[in-house]
């Protein structure tokens, strides 16, 4: 039993006339007859009584089979439509990781919101993870996409595309005398004790801090690393030191913390969108393509 046979059977059951059924199907009458004969042979019983050459009636078997045939055809149509939507990246599930700073500046939310306006049936699950953990989860296939900080190098199994560049700023306790200055110079930071997240070296923050020290003529004093940027900012608010953080940290308006630019040193860090090179998912491809487009409005 084939779907083509069921379609012919349904059409002939509707028309009860071979010529009209053939016309609707775009087939010849002999082709309709062959399809019906093949279906009857596979079922082992007659579906139509052919009292006249062209006009027919359903047999008891045909009448009983008709609603089942319709159900099979409708289910097949739904399955075909779902498969086509999946192939276009319109349905399914995405596991997306993001670093906290991508949430502060609205990058993660903006990307997902833009994607869902195009594919509202897609289920998206977000996980806040540090950059190294995202890279591990992507490689293991537990994440489909990751929004994380730039690094000097990436595993060959991953591909990344840039999202935005952030200017790094100095986070100071509001009680620090340097916080009264509208902007800083590298030399102003001599003697500061810096707090970095434990992934700072891998993400290049340590190298940027060392460049800051070279420009200012001092060797940065670095305290034991902490868990993440939020812990950096909390430690700064507590007066434990200074931090080098993305400018998006300003969106937190954390009490006791002041952010200042460094005027004479270029300090930048980018956000990228990562995925597995071998991932053939239409959803992932569609998300990556969308992320490369300039948003019409809002933040991105």
PDB file of C-alpha atoms in Angstrom:
ATOM      1  CA  UNK A   1       0.000   0.000   0.000  1.00  0.00           C
ATOM      2  CA  UNK A   2       1.454   3.317  -1.113  1.00  0.00           C
ATOM      3  CA  UNK A   3       0.507   6.903  -0.363  1.00  0.00           C
ATOM      4  CA  UNK A   4      -0.044   7.549  -4.064  1.00  0.00           C
ATOM      5  CA  UNK A   5      -2.608   4.748  -4.122  1.00  0.00           C
ATOM      6  CA  UNK A   6      -4.357   6.196  -1.080  1.00  0.00           C
ATOM      7  CA  UNK A   7      -4.547   9.621  -2.710  1.00  0.00           C
ATOM      8  CA  UNK A   8      -6.136   8.117  -5.800  1.00  0.00           C
ATOM      9  CA  UNK A   9      -8.561   6.128  -3.633  1.00  0.00           C
ATOM     10  CA  UNK A  10      -9.572   9.228  -1.633  1.00  0.00           C
ATOM     11  CA  UNK A  11     -10.124  11.299  -4.771  1.00  0.00           C
ATOM     12  CA  UNK A  12     -12.181   8.605  -6.478  1.00  0.00           C
ATOM     13  CA  UNK A  13     -14.213   8.115  -3.290  1.00  0.00           C
ATOM     14  CA  UNK A  14     -14.963  11.853  -3.345  1.00  0.00           C
ATOM     15  CA  UNK A  15     -15.866  12.026  -7.035  1.00  0.00           C
ATOM     16  CA  UNK A  16     -17.295   8.516  -7.601  1.00  0.00           C
ATOM     17  CA  UNK A  17     -16.412   9.088 -11.232  1.00  0.00           C
ATOM     18  CA  UNK A  18     -13.221   7.936 -12.955  1.00  0.00           C
ATOM     19  CA  UNK A  19     -12.995  10.799 -15.432  1.00  0.00           C
ATOM     20  CA  UNK A  20     -13.451  13.525 -12.808  1.00  0.00           C
ATOM     21  CA  UNK A  21     -11.046  11.786 -10.431  1.00  0.00           C
ATOM     22  CA  UNK A  22      -8.454  11.469 -13.180  1.00  0.00           C
ATOM     23  CA  UNK A  23      -8.858  15.150 -14.043  1.00  0.00           C
ATOM     24  CA  UNK A  24      -8.363  16.226 -10.416  1.00  0.00           C
ATOM     25  CA  UNK A  25      -5.295  14.039 -10.066  1.00  0.00           C
ATOM     26  CA  UNK A  26      -3.777  14.975 -13.413  1.00  0.00           C
ATOM     27  CA  UNK A  27      -3.749  11.323 -14.449  1.00  0.00           C
ATOM     28  CA  UNK A  28      -5.325   9.287 -17.217  1.00  0.00           C
ATOM     29  CA  UNK A  29      -8.324   7.094 -16.434  1.00  0.00           C
ATOM     30  CA  UNK A  30      -6.310   3.894 -17.055  1.00  0.00           C
ATOM     31  CA  UNK A  31      -3.694   5.117 -14.547  1.00  0.00           C
ATOM     32  CA  UNK A  32      -6.426   5.662 -11.950  1.00  0.00           C
ATOM     33  CA  UNK A  33      -7.796   2.190 -12.625  1.00  0.00           C
ATOM     34  CA  UNK A  34      -4.325   0.634 -12.212  1.00  0.00           C
ATOM     35  CA  UNK A  35      -3.728   2.390  -8.885  1.00  0.00           C
ATOM     36  CA  UNK A  36      -7.103   1.275  -7.527  1.00  0.00           C
ATOM     37  CA  UNK A  37      -6.577  -2.288  -8.743  1.00  0.00           C
ATOM     38  CA  UNK A  38      -3.149  -2.412  -7.069  1.00  0.00           C
ATOM     39  CA  UNK A  39      -4.580  -1.092  -3.785  1.00  0.00           C
ATOM     40  CA  UNK A  40      -7.437  -3.591  -3.869  1.00  0.00           C
ATOM     41  CA  UNK A  41      -4.952  -6.389  -4.526  1.00  0.00           C
ATOM     42  CA  UNK A  42      -2.835  -5.382  -1.540  1.00  0.00           C
ATOM     43  CA  UNK A  43      -5.908  -5.204   0.712  1.00  0.00           C
ATOM     44  CA  UNK A  44      -7.470  -8.373  -0.615  1.00  0.00           C
ATOM     45  CA  UNK A  45     -10.903  -6.924  -1.313  1.00  0.00           C
ATOM     46  CA  UNK A  46     -12.874  -4.637  -3.601  1.00  0.00           C
ATOM     47  CA  UNK A  47     -13.191  -0.967  -2.663  1.00  0.00           C
ATOM     48  CA  UNK A  48     -15.587   0.101  -5.427  1.00  0.00           C
ATOM     49  CA  UNK A  49     -18.511  -1.350  -7.294  1.00  0.00           C
ATOM     50  CA  UNK A  50     -18.198  -0.497 -10.998  1.00  0.00           C
ATOM     51  CA  UNK A  51     -21.827  -0.711 -12.130  1.00  0.00           C
ATOM     52  CA  UNK A  52     -21.091   1.598 -15.041  1.00  0.00           C
ATOM     53  CA  UNK A  53     -17.970   2.373 -17.041  1.00  0.00           C
ATOM     54  CA  UNK A  54     -17.189   5.682 -15.273  1.00  0.00           C
ATOM     55  CA  UNK A  55     -19.575   5.948 -12.307  1.00  0.00           C
ATOM     56  CA  UNK A  56     -18.766   3.898  -9.214  1.00  0.00           C
ATOM     57  CA  UNK A  57     -19.916   3.402  -5.630  1.00  0.00           C
ATOM     58  CA  UNK A  58     -18.018   2.460  -2.517  1.00  0.00           C
ATOM     59  CA  UNK A  59     -18.303  -1.108  -1.301  1.00  0.00           C
ATOM     60  CA  UNK A  60     -18.783  -1.810   2.413  1.00  0.00           C
ATOM     61  CA  UNK A  61     -15.045  -2.438   2.606  1.00  0.00           C
ATOM     62  CA  UNK A  62     -14.328   0.821   0.803  1.00  0.00           C
ATOM     63  CA  UNK A  63     -16.615   2.810   3.102  1.00  0.00           C
ATOM     64  CA  UNK A  64     -14.949   1.292   6.142  1.00  0.00           C
ATOM     65  CA  UNK A  65     -11.460   1.937   4.779  1.00  0.00           C
ATOM     66  CA  UNK A  66     -12.048   5.530   3.643  1.00  0.00           C
ATOM     67  CA  UNK A  67     -11.719   7.298   7.054  1.00  0.00           C
ATOM     68  CA  UNK A  68      -8.566   5.286   7.778  1.00  0.00           C
ATOM     69  CA  UNK A  69      -7.094   6.244   4.425  1.00  0.00           C
ATOM     70  CA  UNK A  70      -7.897   9.902   5.065  1.00  0.00           C
ATOM     71  CA  UNK A  71      -6.236   9.720   8.491  1.00  0.00           C
ATOM     72  CA  UNK A  72      -3.098   8.162   6.988  1.00  0.00           C
ATOM     73  CA  UNK A  73      -2.912  10.842   4.299  1.00  0.00           C
ATOM     74  CA  UNK A  74      -3.421  13.722   6.729  1.00  0.00           C
ATOM     75  CA  UNK A  75      -0.749  12.299   9.056  1.00  0.00           C
ATOM     76  CA  UNK A  76       1.638  11.939   6.119  1.00  0.00           C
ATOM     77  CA  UNK A  77       0.945  15.533   5.094  1.00  0.00           C
ATOM     78  CA  UNK A  78       1.619  16.763   8.624  1.00  0.00           C
ATOM     79  CA  UNK A  79       4.828  14.755   8.760  1.00  0.00           C
ATOM     80  CA  UNK A  80       5.949  16.108   5.398  1.00  0.00           C
ATOM     81  CA  UNK A  81       5.177  19.680   6.440  1.00  0.00           C
ATOM     82  CA  UNK A  82       7.053  19.221   9.728  1.00  0.00           C
ATOM     83  CA  UNK A  83      10.079  17.756   7.962  1.00  0.00           C
ATOM     84  CA  UNK A  84      10.146  20.664   5.509  1.00  0.00           C
ATOM     85  CA  UNK A  85       9.898  23.191   8.342  1.00  0.00           C
ATOM     86  CA  UNK A  86      12.698  21.429  10.177  1.00  0.00           C
ATOM     87  CA  UNK A  87      14.851  21.491   7.044  1.00  0.00           C
ATOM     88  CA  UNK A  88      14.255  25.253   6.832  1.00  0.00           C
ATOM     89  CA  UNK A  89      15.251  25.703  10.481  1.00  0.00           C
ATOM     90  CA  UNK A  90      11.755  26.637  11.657  1.00  0.00           C
ATOM     91  CA  UNK A  91      11.154  23.955  14.314  1.00  0.00           C
ATOM     92  CA  UNK A  92      13.249  22.025  16.811  1.00  0.00           C
ATOM     93  CA  UNK A  93      15.329  22.858  19.889  1.00  0.00           C
ATOM     94  CA  UNK A  94      18.496  24.882  20.424  1.00  0.00           C
ATOM     95  CA  UNK A  95      20.804  24.699  23.434  1.00  0.00           C
ATOM     96  CA  UNK A  96      22.647  28.030  23.650  1.00  0.00           C
ATOM     97  CA  UNK A  97      25.341  29.006  26.123  1.00  0.00           C
ATOM     98  CA  UNK A  98      26.249  32.580  26.977  1.00  0.00           C
ATOM     99  CA  UNK A  99      28.692  34.398  29.220  1.00  0.00           C
ATOM    100  CA  UNK A 100      27.259  36.696  31.870  1.00  0.00           C
ATOM    101  CA  UNK A 101      28.604  39.813  30.164  1.00  0.00           C
ATOM    102  CA  UNK A 102      26.592  38.911  27.050  1.00  0.00           C
ATOM    103  CA  UNK A 103      23.502  39.125  29.231  1.00  0.00           C
ATOM    104  CA  UNK A 104      24.463  42.451  30.867  1.00  0.00           C
ATOM    105  CA  UNK A 105      24.699  44.217  27.521  1.00  0.00           C
ATOM    106  CA  UNK A 106      21.649  42.480  26.072  1.00  0.00           C
ATOM    107  CA  UNK A 107      23.537  40.676  23.295  1.00  0.00           C
ATOM    108  CA  UNK A 108      22.298  37.182  24.150  1.00  0.00           C
ATOM    109  CA  UNK A 109      18.678  38.240  24.651  1.00  0.00           C
ATOM    110  CA  UNK A 110      18.676  40.324  21.470  1.00  0.00           C
ATOM    111  CA  UNK A 111      19.974  37.470  19.330  1.00  0.00           C
ATOM    112  CA  UNK A 112      17.463  34.967  20.664  1.00  0.00           C
ATOM    113  CA  UNK A 113      14.588  37.438  20.377  1.00  0.00           C
ATOM    114  CA  UNK A 114      15.472  38.204  16.747  1.00  0.00           C
ATOM    115  CA  UNK A 115      15.677  34.514  15.938  1.00  0.00           C
ATOM    116  CA  UNK A 116      12.331  33.709  17.528  1.00  0.00           C
ATOM    117  CA  UNK A 117      10.574  36.396  15.503  1.00  0.00           C
ATOM    118  CA  UNK A 118      11.561  34.349  12.453  1.00  0.00           C
ATOM    119  CA  UNK A 119      11.144  30.872  13.927  1.00  0.00           C
ATOM    120  CA  UNK A 120       8.612  31.135  16.781  1.00  0.00           C
ATOM    121  CA  UNK A 121       8.107  27.355  16.976  1.00  0.00           C
ATOM    122  CA  UNK A 122      11.731  26.705  17.924  1.00  0.00           C
ATOM    123  CA  UNK A 123      12.365  25.814  21.565  1.00  0.00           C
ATOM    124  CA  UNK A 124      15.402  27.657  22.936  1.00  0.00           C
ATOM    125  CA  UNK A 125      17.153  26.722  26.175  1.00  0.00           C
ATOM    126  CA  UNK A 126      19.756  29.162  27.550  1.00  0.00           C
ATOM    127  CA  UNK A 127      22.626  28.333  29.917  1.00  0.00           C
ATOM    128  CA  UNK A 128      24.956  30.856  31.540  1.00  0.00           C
ATOM    129  CA  UNK A 129      28.445  29.342  31.336  1.00  0.00           C
ATOM    130  CA  UNK A 130      31.997  30.673  31.378  1.00  0.00           C
ATOM    131  CA  UNK A 131      33.923  30.708  28.105  1.00  0.00           C
ATOM    132  CA  UNK A 132      36.080  27.577  28.714  1.00  0.00           C
ATOM    133  CA  UNK A 133      33.048  25.549  29.806  1.00  0.00           C
ATOM    134  CA  UNK A 134      31.074  26.613  26.734  1.00  0.00           C
ATOM    135  CA  UNK A 135      33.876  25.487  24.458  1.00  0.00           C
ATOM    136  CA  UNK A 136      33.912  22.091  26.193  1.00  0.00           C
ATOM    137  CA  UNK A 137      30.135  21.740  25.972  1.00  0.00           C
ATOM    138  CA  UNK A 138      30.104  22.704  22.299  1.00  0.00           C
ATOM    139  CA  UNK A 139      32.803  20.168  21.455  1.00  0.00           C
ATOM    140  CA  UNK A 140      30.888  17.475  23.360  1.00  0.00           C
ATOM    141  CA  UNK A 141      27.660  18.274  21.504  1.00  0.00           C
ATOM    142  CA  UNK A 142      25.775  19.334  24.628  1.00  0.00           C
ATOM    143  CA  UNK A 143      25.516  22.914  23.341  1.00  0.00           C
ATOM    144  CA  UNK A 144      24.485  23.875  19.814  1.00  0.00           C
ATOM    145  CA  UNK A 145      25.726  27.460  19.999  1.00  0.00           C
ATOM    146  CA  UNK A 146      27.806  29.515  22.407  1.00  0.00           C
ATOM    147  CA  UNK A 147      28.175  33.245  23.003  1.00  0.00           C
ATOM    148  CA  UNK A 148      31.538  33.783  24.649  1.00  0.00           C
ATOM    149  CA  UNK A 149      34.652  35.939  24.893  1.00  0.00           C
ATOM    150  CA  UNK A 150      37.333  35.950  22.207  1.00  0.00           C
ATOM    151  CA  UNK A 151      40.412  33.831  22.749  1.00  0.00           C
ATOM    152  CA  UNK A 152      43.768  33.688  20.965  1.00  0.00           C
ATOM    153  CA  UNK A 153      42.904  30.255  19.518  1.00  0.00           C
ATOM    154  CA  UNK A 154      39.987  27.822  19.344  1.00  0.00           C
ATOM    155  CA  UNK A 155      39.731  24.046  18.940  1.00  0.00           C
ATOM    156  CA  UNK A 156      39.767  23.075  15.270  1.00  0.00           C
ATOM    157  CA  UNK A 157      36.350  21.431  15.680  1.00  0.00           C
ATOM    158  CA  UNK A 158      34.763  24.836  16.394  1.00  0.00           C
ATOM    159  CA  UNK A 159      34.003  27.808  14.191  1.00  0.00           C
ATOM    160  CA  UNK A 160      33.328  31.313  15.501  1.00  0.00           C
ATOM    161  CA  UNK A 161      31.994  34.544  14.081  1.00  0.00           C
ATOM    162  CA  UNK A 162      32.328  37.977  15.717  1.00  0.00           C
ATOM    163  CA  UNK A 163      29.361  39.607  17.419  1.00  0.00           C
ATOM    164  CA  UNK A 164      30.691  42.819  18.940  1.00  0.00           C
ATOM    165  CA  UNK A 165      33.726  44.505  20.422  1.00  0.00           C
ATOM    166  CA  UNK A 166      33.701  45.807  23.990  1.00  0.00           C
ATOM    167  CA  UNK A 167      35.976  48.432  25.471  1.00  0.00           C
ATOM    168  CA  UNK A 168      37.401  47.086  28.702  1.00  0.00           C
ATOM    169  CA  UNK A 169      37.183  49.379  31.690  1.00  0.00           C
ATOM    170  CA  UNK A 170      38.704  49.586  35.119  1.00  0.00           C
ATOM    171  CA  UNK A 171      36.358  48.785  37.986  1.00  0.00           C
ATOM    172  CA  UNK A 172      37.268  50.686  41.149  1.00  0.00           C
ATOM    173  CA  UNK A 173      35.719  50.943  44.608  1.00  0.00           C
ATOM    174  CA  UNK A 174      33.841  54.232  44.837  1.00  0.00           C
ATOM    175  CA  UNK A 175      36.052  55.035  47.848  1.00  0.00           C
ATOM    176  CA  UNK A 176      39.226  54.862  45.745  1.00  0.00           C
ATOM    177  CA  UNK A 177      40.616  58.384  45.077  1.00  0.00           C
ATOM    178  CA  UNK A 178      41.077  57.466  41.410  1.00  0.00           C
ATOM    179  CA  UNK A 179      37.307  56.979  41.102  1.00  0.00           C
ATOM    180  CA  UNK A 180      36.922  60.780  41.243  1.00  0.00           C
ATOM    181  CA  UNK A 181      38.711  61.122  37.891  1.00  0.00           C
ATOM    182  CA  UNK A 182      36.470  61.111  34.771  1.00  0.00           C
ATOM    183  CA  UNK A 183      39.002  58.894  32.978  1.00  0.00           C
ATOM    184  CA  UNK A 184      42.273  57.229  33.834  1.00  0.00           C
ATOM    185  CA  UNK A 185      45.733  56.908  32.337  1.00  0.00           C
ATOM    186  CA  UNK A 186      47.759  53.740  32.601  1.00  0.00           C
ATOM    187  CA  UNK A 187      50.227  55.315  35.023  1.00  0.00           C
ATOM    188  CA  UNK A 188      47.367  56.153  37.400  1.00  0.00           C
ATOM    189  CA  UNK A 189      46.932  52.446  38.118  1.00  0.00           C
ATOM    190  CA  UNK A 190      50.377  51.820  39.538  1.00  0.00           C
ATOM    191  CA  UNK A 191      50.004  50.189  42.919  1.00  0.00           C
ATOM    192  CA  UNK A 192      46.497  48.848  42.255  1.00  0.00           C
ATOM    193  CA  UNK A 193      45.806  45.246  43.183  1.00  0.00           C
ATOM    194  CA  UNK A 194      43.902  43.605  40.337  1.00  0.00           C
ATOM    195  CA  UNK A 195      41.291  40.882  40.545  1.00  0.00           C
ATOM    196  CA  UNK A 196      40.647  38.686  37.512  1.00  0.00           C
ATOM    197  CA  UNK A 197      38.365  35.703  36.905  1.00  0.00           C
ATOM    198  CA  UNK A 198      40.123  32.347  36.824  1.00  0.00           C
ATOM    199  CA  UNK A 199      39.644  32.107  33.037  1.00  0.00           C
ATOM    200  CA  UNK A 200      41.222  35.551  32.513  1.00  0.00           C
ATOM    201  CA  UNK A 201      44.512  34.204  31.177  1.00  0.00           C
ATOM    202  CA  UNK A 202      42.844  31.954  28.606  1.00  0.00           C
ATOM    203  CA  UNK A 203      40.494  34.737  27.476  1.00  0.00           C
ATOM    204  CA  UNK A 204      43.362  37.233  27.128  1.00  0.00           C
ATOM    205  CA  UNK A 205      42.493  39.502  30.068  1.00  0.00           C
ATOM    206  CA  UNK A 206      45.811  38.809  31.759  1.00  0.00           C
ATOM    207  CA  UNK A 207      47.706  39.830  28.595  1.00  0.00           C
ATOM    208  CA  UNK A 208      45.709  43.067  28.408  1.00  0.00           C
ATOM    209  CA  UNK A 209      46.434  43.789  32.053  1.00  0.00           C
ATOM    210  CA  UNK A 210      50.132  43.252  31.431  1.00  0.00           C
ATOM    211  CA  UNK A 211      49.980  45.624  28.452  1.00  0.00           C
ATOM    212  CA  UNK A 212      48.346  48.177  30.736  1.00  0.00           C
ATOM    213  CA  UNK A 213      51.203  47.793  33.194  1.00  0.00           C
ATOM    214  CA  UNK A 214      53.820  48.202  30.470  1.00  0.00           C
ATOM    215  CA  UNK A 215      52.148  51.388  29.265  1.00  0.00           C
ATOM    216  CA  UNK A 216      52.005  52.715  32.809  1.00  0.00           C
ATOM    217  CA  UNK A 217      55.503  51.632  33.781  1.00  0.00           C
ATOM    218  CA  UNK A 218      54.536  49.152  36.495  1.00  0.00           C
ATOM    219  CA  UNK A 219      54.147  45.414  37.018  1.00  0.00           C
ATOM    220  CA  UNK A 220      50.512  44.707  37.866  1.00  0.00           C
ATOM    221  CA  UNK A 221      49.903  43.079  41.223  1.00  0.00           C
ATOM    222  CA  UNK A 222      47.381  40.316  40.642  1.00  0.00           C
ATOM    223  CA  UNK A 223      45.405  38.684  43.407  1.00  0.00           C
ATOM    224  CA  UNK A 224      44.286  35.035  43.364  1.00  0.00           C
ATOM    225  CA  UNK A 225      41.680  34.559  40.604  1.00  0.00           C
ATOM    226  CA  UNK A 226      37.985  34.465  41.420  1.00  0.00           C
ATOM    227  CA  UNK A 227      35.090  32.567  39.844  1.00  0.00           C
ATOM    228  CA  UNK A 228      33.661  35.092  37.363  1.00  0.00           C
ATOM    229  CA  UNK A 229      33.203  38.777  36.539  1.00  0.00           C
ATOM    230  CA  UNK A 230      30.332  39.170  38.986  1.00  0.00           C
ATOM    231  CA  UNK A 231      32.656  38.007  41.753  1.00  0.00           C
ATOM    232  CA  UNK A 232      35.269  40.457  40.458  1.00  0.00           C
ATOM    233  CA  UNK A 233      32.777  43.302  40.744  1.00  0.00           C
ATOM    234  CA  UNK A 234      31.581  42.187  44.171  1.00  0.00           C
ATOM    235  CA  UNK A 235      35.184  42.053  45.371  1.00  0.00           C
ATOM    236  CA  UNK A 236      35.802  45.538  43.958  1.00  0.00           C
ATOM    237  CA  UNK A 237      32.688  46.858  45.723  1.00  0.00           C
ATOM    238  CA  UNK A 238      34.039  45.360  48.942  1.00  0.00           C
ATOM    239  CA  UNK A 239      37.258  47.345  48.496  1.00  0.00           C
ATOM    240  CA  UNK A 240      39.472  44.327  47.827  1.00  0.00           C
ATOM    241  CA  UNK A 241      41.045  45.656  44.655  1.00  0.00           C
ATOM    242  CA  UNK A 242      40.454  46.807  41.078  1.00  0.00           C
ATOM    243  CA  UNK A 243      39.102  44.861  38.134  1.00  0.00           C
ATOM    244  CA  UNK A 244      39.433  44.840  34.367  1.00  0.00           C
ATOM    245  CA  UNK A 245      35.913  44.205  33.083  1.00  0.00           C
ATOM    246  CA  UNK A 246      33.798  44.587  29.912  1.00  0.00           C
ATOM    247  CA  UNK A 247      32.015  47.923  29.604  1.00  0.00           C
ATOM    248  CA  UNK A 248      28.681  46.059  29.664  1.00  0.00           C
ATOM    249  CA  UNK A 249      29.254  45.602  33.405  1.00  0.00           C
ATOM    250  CA  UNK A 250      27.986  49.169  33.735  1.00  0.00           C
ATOM    251  CA  UNK A 251      24.481  47.880  33.043  1.00  0.00           C
ATOM    252  CA  UNK A 252      24.522  46.222  36.481  1.00  0.00           C
ATOM    253  CA  UNK A 253      24.810  49.555  38.351  1.00  0.00           C
ATOM    254  CA  UNK A 254      26.461  47.685  41.198  1.00  0.00           C
ATOM    255  CA  UNK A 255      26.565  49.816  44.337  1.00  0.00           C
ATOM    256  CA  UNK A 256      30.067  50.723  45.441  1.00  0.00           C
ATOM    257  CA  UNK A 257      31.646  50.216  41.997  1.00  0.00           C
ATOM    258  CA  UNK A 258      32.808  52.887  39.543  1.00  0.00           C
ATOM    259  CA  UNK A 259      33.884  52.100  35.977  1.00  0.00           C
ATOM    260  CA  UNK A 260      36.480  54.231  34.230  1.00  0.00           C
ATOM    261  CA  UNK A 261      38.022  54.131  30.760  1.00  0.00           C
ATOM    262  CA  UNK A 262      41.784  54.166  30.267  1.00  0.00           C
ATOM    263  CA  UNK A 263      42.545  56.989  27.866  1.00  0.00           C
ATOM    264  CA  UNK A 264      46.014  56.069  26.667  1.00  0.00           C
ATOM    265  CA  UNK A 265      45.772  52.295  26.156  1.00  0.00           C
ATOM    266  CA  UNK A 266      43.471  50.440  23.774  1.00  0.00           C
ATOM    267  CA  UNK A 267      41.789  47.742  25.855  1.00  0.00           C
ATOM    268  CA  UNK A 268      39.237  45.675  23.970  1.00  0.00           C
ATOM    269  CA  UNK A 269      37.593  42.294  24.170  1.00  0.00           C
ATOM    270  CA  UNK A 270      35.160  40.760  21.713  1.00  0.00           C
ATOM    271  CA  UNK A 271      32.122  38.550  21.960  1.00  0.00           C
ATOM    272  CA  UNK A 272      31.833  35.745  19.422  1.00  0.00           C
ATOM    273  CA  UNK A 273      29.217  33.199  18.448  1.00  0.00           C
ATOM    274  CA  UNK A 274      30.573  29.660  18.282  1.00  0.00           C
ATOM    275  CA  UNK A 275      29.314  26.374  16.848  1.00  0.00           C
ATOM    276  CA  UNK A 276      30.712  23.008  15.770  1.00  0.00           C
ATOM    277  CA  UNK A 277      32.134  22.982  12.244  1.00  0.00           C
ATOM    278  CA  UNK A 278      30.556  19.606  11.543  1.00  0.00           C
ATOM    279  CA  UNK A 279      27.093  20.620  12.752  1.00  0.00           C
ATOM    280  CA  UNK A 280      24.693  20.283   9.819  1.00  0.00           C
ATOM    281  CA  UNK A 281      21.589  21.344  11.745  1.00  0.00           C
ATOM    282  CA  UNK A 282      19.402  23.737   9.709  1.00  0.00           C
ATOM    283  CA  UNK A 283      18.528  25.492  12.989  1.00  0.00           C
ATOM    284  CA  UNK A 284      22.177  26.199  13.774  1.00  0.00           C
ATOM    285  CA  UNK A 285      22.888  27.355  10.222  1.00  0.00           C
ATOM    286  CA  UNK A 286      19.891  29.673  10.288  1.00  0.00           C
ATOM    287  CA  UNK A 287      20.897  31.160  13.659  1.00  0.00           C
ATOM    288  CA  UNK A 288      24.474  31.767  12.475  1.00  0.00           C
ATOM    289  CA  UNK A 289      23.227  33.408   9.296  1.00  0.00           C
ATOM    290  CA  UNK A 290      20.845  35.656  11.219  1.00  0.00           C
ATOM    291  CA  UNK A 291      23.593  36.687  13.641  1.00  0.00           C
ATOM    292  CA  UNK A 292      25.679  37.974  10.724  1.00  0.00           C
ATOM    293  CA  UNK A 293      22.905  40.310   9.611  1.00  0.00           C
ATOM    294  CA  UNK A 294      22.754  43.826  10.962  1.00  0.00           C
ATOM    295  CA  UNK A 295      19.645  44.152  13.156  1.00  0.00           C
ATOM    296  CA  UNK A 296      17.071  46.613  11.870  1.00  0.00           C
ATOM    297  CA  UNK A 297      16.567  48.076  15.331  1.00  0.00           C
ATOM    298  CA  UNK A 298      17.405  47.426  18.984  1.00  0.00           C
ATOM    299  CA  UNK A 299      20.685  46.204  20.412  1.00  0.00           C
ATOM    300  CA  UNK A 300      22.891  43.517  19.051  1.00  0.00           C
TER     301      UNK A 300
END
